[in-house]
CSV table of C-alpha atoms in Angstrom, one decimal:
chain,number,residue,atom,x,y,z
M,1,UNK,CA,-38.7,-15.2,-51.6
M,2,UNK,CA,-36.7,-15.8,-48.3
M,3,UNK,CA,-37.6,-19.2,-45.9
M,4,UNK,CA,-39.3,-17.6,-43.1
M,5,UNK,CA,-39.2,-20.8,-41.0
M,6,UNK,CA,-35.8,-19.9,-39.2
M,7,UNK,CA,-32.1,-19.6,-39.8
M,8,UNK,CA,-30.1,-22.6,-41.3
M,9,UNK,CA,-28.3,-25.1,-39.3
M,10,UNK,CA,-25.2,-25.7,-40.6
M,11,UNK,CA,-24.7,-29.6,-41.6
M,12,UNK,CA,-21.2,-30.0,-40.5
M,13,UNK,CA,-18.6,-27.5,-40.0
M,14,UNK,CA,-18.7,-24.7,-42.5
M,15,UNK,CA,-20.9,-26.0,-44.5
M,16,UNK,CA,-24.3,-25.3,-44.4
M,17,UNK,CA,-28.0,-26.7,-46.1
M,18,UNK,CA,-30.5,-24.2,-47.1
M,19,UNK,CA,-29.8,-20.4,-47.8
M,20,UNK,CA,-28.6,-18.0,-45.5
M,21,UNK,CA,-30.7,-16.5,-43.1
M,22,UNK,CA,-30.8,-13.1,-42.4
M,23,UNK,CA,-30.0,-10.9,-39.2
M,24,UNK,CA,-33.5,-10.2,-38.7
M,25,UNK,CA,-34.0,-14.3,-38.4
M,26,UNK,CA,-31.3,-14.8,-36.4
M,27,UNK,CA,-32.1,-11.9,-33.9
M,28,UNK,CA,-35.6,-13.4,-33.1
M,29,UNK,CA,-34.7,-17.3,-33.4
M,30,UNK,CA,-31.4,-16.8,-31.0
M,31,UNK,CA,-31.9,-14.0,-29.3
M,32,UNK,CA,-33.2,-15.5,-26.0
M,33,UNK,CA,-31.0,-18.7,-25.9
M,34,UNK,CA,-27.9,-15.9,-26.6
M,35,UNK,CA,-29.4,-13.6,-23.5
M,36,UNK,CA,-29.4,-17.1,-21.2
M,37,UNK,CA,-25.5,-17.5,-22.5
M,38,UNK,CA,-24.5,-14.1,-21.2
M,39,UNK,CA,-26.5,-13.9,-18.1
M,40,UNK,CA,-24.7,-16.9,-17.0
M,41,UNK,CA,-21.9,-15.4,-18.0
M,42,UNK,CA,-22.0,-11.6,-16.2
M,43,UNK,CA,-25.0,-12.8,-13.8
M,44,UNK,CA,-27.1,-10.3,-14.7
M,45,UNK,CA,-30.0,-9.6,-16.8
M,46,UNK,CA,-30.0,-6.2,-17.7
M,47,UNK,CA,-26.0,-6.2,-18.7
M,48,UNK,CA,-26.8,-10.1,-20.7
M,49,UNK,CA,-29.6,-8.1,-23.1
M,50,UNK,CA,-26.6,-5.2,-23.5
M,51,UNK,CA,-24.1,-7.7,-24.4
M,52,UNK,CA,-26.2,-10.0,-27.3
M,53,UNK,CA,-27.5,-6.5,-28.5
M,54,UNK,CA,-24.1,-5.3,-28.9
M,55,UNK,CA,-23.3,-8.4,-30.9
M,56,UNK,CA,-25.8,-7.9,-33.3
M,57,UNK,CA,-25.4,-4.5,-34.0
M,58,UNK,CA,-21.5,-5.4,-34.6
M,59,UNK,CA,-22.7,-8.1,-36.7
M,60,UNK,CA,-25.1,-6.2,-38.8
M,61,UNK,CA,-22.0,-3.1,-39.5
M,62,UNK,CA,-19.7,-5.6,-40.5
M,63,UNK,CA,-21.9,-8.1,-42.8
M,64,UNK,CA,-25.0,-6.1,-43.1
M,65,UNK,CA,-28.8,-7.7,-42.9
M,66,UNK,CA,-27.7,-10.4,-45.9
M,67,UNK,CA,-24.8,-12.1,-43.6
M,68,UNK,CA,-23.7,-13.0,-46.8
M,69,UNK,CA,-20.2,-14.6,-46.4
M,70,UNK,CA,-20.1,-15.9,-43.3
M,71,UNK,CA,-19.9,-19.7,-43.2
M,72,UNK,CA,-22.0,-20.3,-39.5
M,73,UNK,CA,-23.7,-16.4,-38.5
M,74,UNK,CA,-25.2,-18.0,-35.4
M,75,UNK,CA,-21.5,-19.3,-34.2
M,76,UNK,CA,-19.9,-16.4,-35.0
M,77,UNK,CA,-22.5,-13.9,-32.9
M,78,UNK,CA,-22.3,-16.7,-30.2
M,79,UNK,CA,-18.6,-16.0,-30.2
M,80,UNK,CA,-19.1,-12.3,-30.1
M,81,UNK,CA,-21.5,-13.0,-27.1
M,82,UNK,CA,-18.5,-14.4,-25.3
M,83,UNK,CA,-16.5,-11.7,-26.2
M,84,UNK,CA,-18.6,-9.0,-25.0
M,85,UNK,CA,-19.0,-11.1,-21.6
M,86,UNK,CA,-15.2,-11.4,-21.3
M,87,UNK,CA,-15.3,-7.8,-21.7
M,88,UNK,CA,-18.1,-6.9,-19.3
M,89,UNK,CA,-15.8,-9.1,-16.4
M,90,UNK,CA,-12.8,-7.2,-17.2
M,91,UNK,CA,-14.4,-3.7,-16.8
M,92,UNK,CA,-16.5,-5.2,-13.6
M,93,UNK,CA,-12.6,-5.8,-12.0
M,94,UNK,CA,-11.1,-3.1,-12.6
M,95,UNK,CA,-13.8,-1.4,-11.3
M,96,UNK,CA,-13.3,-3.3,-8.3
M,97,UNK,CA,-9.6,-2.9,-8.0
M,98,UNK,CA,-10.0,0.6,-8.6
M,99,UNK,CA,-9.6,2.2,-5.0
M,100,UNK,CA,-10.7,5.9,-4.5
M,101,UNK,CA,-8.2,8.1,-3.0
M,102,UNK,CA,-9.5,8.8,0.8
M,103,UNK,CA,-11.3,12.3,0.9
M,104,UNK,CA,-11.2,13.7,4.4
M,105,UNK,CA,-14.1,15.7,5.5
M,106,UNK,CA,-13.6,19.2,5.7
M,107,UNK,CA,-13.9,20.6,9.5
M,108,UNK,CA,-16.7,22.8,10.0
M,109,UNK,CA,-15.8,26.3,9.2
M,110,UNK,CA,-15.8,27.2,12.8
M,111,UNK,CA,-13.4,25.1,13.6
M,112,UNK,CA,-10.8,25.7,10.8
M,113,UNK,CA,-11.0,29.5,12.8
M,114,UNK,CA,-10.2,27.8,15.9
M,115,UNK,CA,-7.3,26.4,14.5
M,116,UNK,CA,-6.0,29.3,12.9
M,117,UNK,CA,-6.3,31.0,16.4
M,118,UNK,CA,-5.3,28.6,18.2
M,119,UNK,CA,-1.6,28.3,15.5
M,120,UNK,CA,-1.1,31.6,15.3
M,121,UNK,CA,-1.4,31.6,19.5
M,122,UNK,CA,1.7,28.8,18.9
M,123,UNK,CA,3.4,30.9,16.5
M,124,UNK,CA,3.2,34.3,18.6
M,125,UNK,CA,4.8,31.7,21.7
M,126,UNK,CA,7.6,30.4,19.5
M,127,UNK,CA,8.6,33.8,18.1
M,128,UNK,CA,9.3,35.0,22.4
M,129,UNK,CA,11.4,32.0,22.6
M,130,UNK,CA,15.4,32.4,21.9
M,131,UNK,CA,16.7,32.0,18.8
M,132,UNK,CA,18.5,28.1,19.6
M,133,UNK,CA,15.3,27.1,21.3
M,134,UNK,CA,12.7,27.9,18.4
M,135,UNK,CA,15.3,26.6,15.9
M,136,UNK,CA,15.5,23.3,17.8
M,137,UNK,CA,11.6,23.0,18.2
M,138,UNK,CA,11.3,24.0,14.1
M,139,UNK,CA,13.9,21.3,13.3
M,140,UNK,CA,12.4,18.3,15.5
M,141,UNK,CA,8.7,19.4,15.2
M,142,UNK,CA,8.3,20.8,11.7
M,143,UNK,CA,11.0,18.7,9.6
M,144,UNK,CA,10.7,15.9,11.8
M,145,UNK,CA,14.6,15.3,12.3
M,146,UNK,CA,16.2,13.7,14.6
M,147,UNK,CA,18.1,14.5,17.6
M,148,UNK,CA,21.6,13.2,15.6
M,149,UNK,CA,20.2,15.1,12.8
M,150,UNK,CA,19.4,18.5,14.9
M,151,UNK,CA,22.7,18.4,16.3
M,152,UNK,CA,24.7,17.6,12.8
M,153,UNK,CA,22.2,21.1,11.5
M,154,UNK,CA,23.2,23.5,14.3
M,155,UNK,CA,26.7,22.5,15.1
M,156,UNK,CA,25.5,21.2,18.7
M,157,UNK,CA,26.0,18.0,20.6
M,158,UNK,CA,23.1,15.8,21.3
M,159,UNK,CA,22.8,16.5,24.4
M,160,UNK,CA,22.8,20.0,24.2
M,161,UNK,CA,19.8,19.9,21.6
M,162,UNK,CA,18.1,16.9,24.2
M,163,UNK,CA,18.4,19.7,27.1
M,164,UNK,CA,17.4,22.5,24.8
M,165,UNK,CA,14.5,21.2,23.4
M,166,UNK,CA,12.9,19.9,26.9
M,167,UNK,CA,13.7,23.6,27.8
M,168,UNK,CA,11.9,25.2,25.0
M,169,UNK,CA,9.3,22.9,25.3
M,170,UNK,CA,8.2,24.0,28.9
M,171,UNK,CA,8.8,27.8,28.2
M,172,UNK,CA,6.1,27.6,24.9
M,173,UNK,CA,4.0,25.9,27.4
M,174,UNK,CA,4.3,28.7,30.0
M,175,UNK,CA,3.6,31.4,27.2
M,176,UNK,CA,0.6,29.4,25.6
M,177,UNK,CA,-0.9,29.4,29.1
M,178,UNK,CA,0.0,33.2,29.8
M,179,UNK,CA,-1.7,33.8,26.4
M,180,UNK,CA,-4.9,32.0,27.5
């Protein structure tokens, strides 16, 4: 018949008086001291009871309800205690770290008709203008190039794209407000 009175202590390290207890012994003698070790650890209750519960299941598939073969059973769940509390930290900050990619809301649908008016008002402008003038606005406006780089593109001087832009510029704006 097993001693009932509680698990062994061990004497000194690795070696132990009295037989060895078993998991069920452990789990009720430790169990609360183990949950006070990881709450301090994680600082919270709930995720403390996970941790020590997780330690003894990983205990009892690796050495069974016997613990046969382990020299200190009470050290070595402590340790895995630890471990799991190490692990719960890690998780916790790169959860934290972990930065969502910004979702921009969607503009009501009545809107996004506005828009596509209100673009293809732009586009109907741009196509009256001449051909040097709507390439010059595409290129500085669309690609985002710069003057040198417009006038490297179409074979012009800088000043010839400067002149022609501010040119195209107020002709769109006279057809967007014929248009409206």
């Amino acid at each position: 018949m097993t001693d009932r009175t509680g698990p062994a202590r061990p004497a000194g390290r690795g070696h132990r008086t009295g037989p060895a207890p078993d998991i069920d012994l452990l789990y009720h003698h430790r169990r609360l001291a183990l949950v006070r070790l990881a709450v301090l650890l994680v600082d919270d209750v709930p995720t403390a009871e996970d941790v020590v519960q997780d330690a003894f299941t990983a205990l009892y598939r690796r050495h069974g309800a016997g613990l046969s073969g382990l020299d200190d059973p009470e050290a070595y769940v402590r340790r895995s205690v630890v471990n799991g509390a190490r692990s719960v930290l890690r998780r916790r900050r790169t959860v934290r770290a972990y930065v969502p990619p910004r979702v921009s809301p969607a503009p009501p649908p009545e809107e996004d008709v506005l828009l596509r008016e209100e673009h293809r008002e732009v586009l109907r402008a741009l196509r009256r203008l001449t051909p040097r003038q709507r390439e010059v606005l595409v290129l500085r406006y669309w690609s985002d190039m710069s003057e040198v780089e417009i006038a490297g593109t179409l074979g012009l001087s800088r000043g010839a794209v400067k002149s022609t832009a501010s040119r195209a510029l107020a002709a769109l704006a006279r057809r967007l407000e014929e248009a409206s």
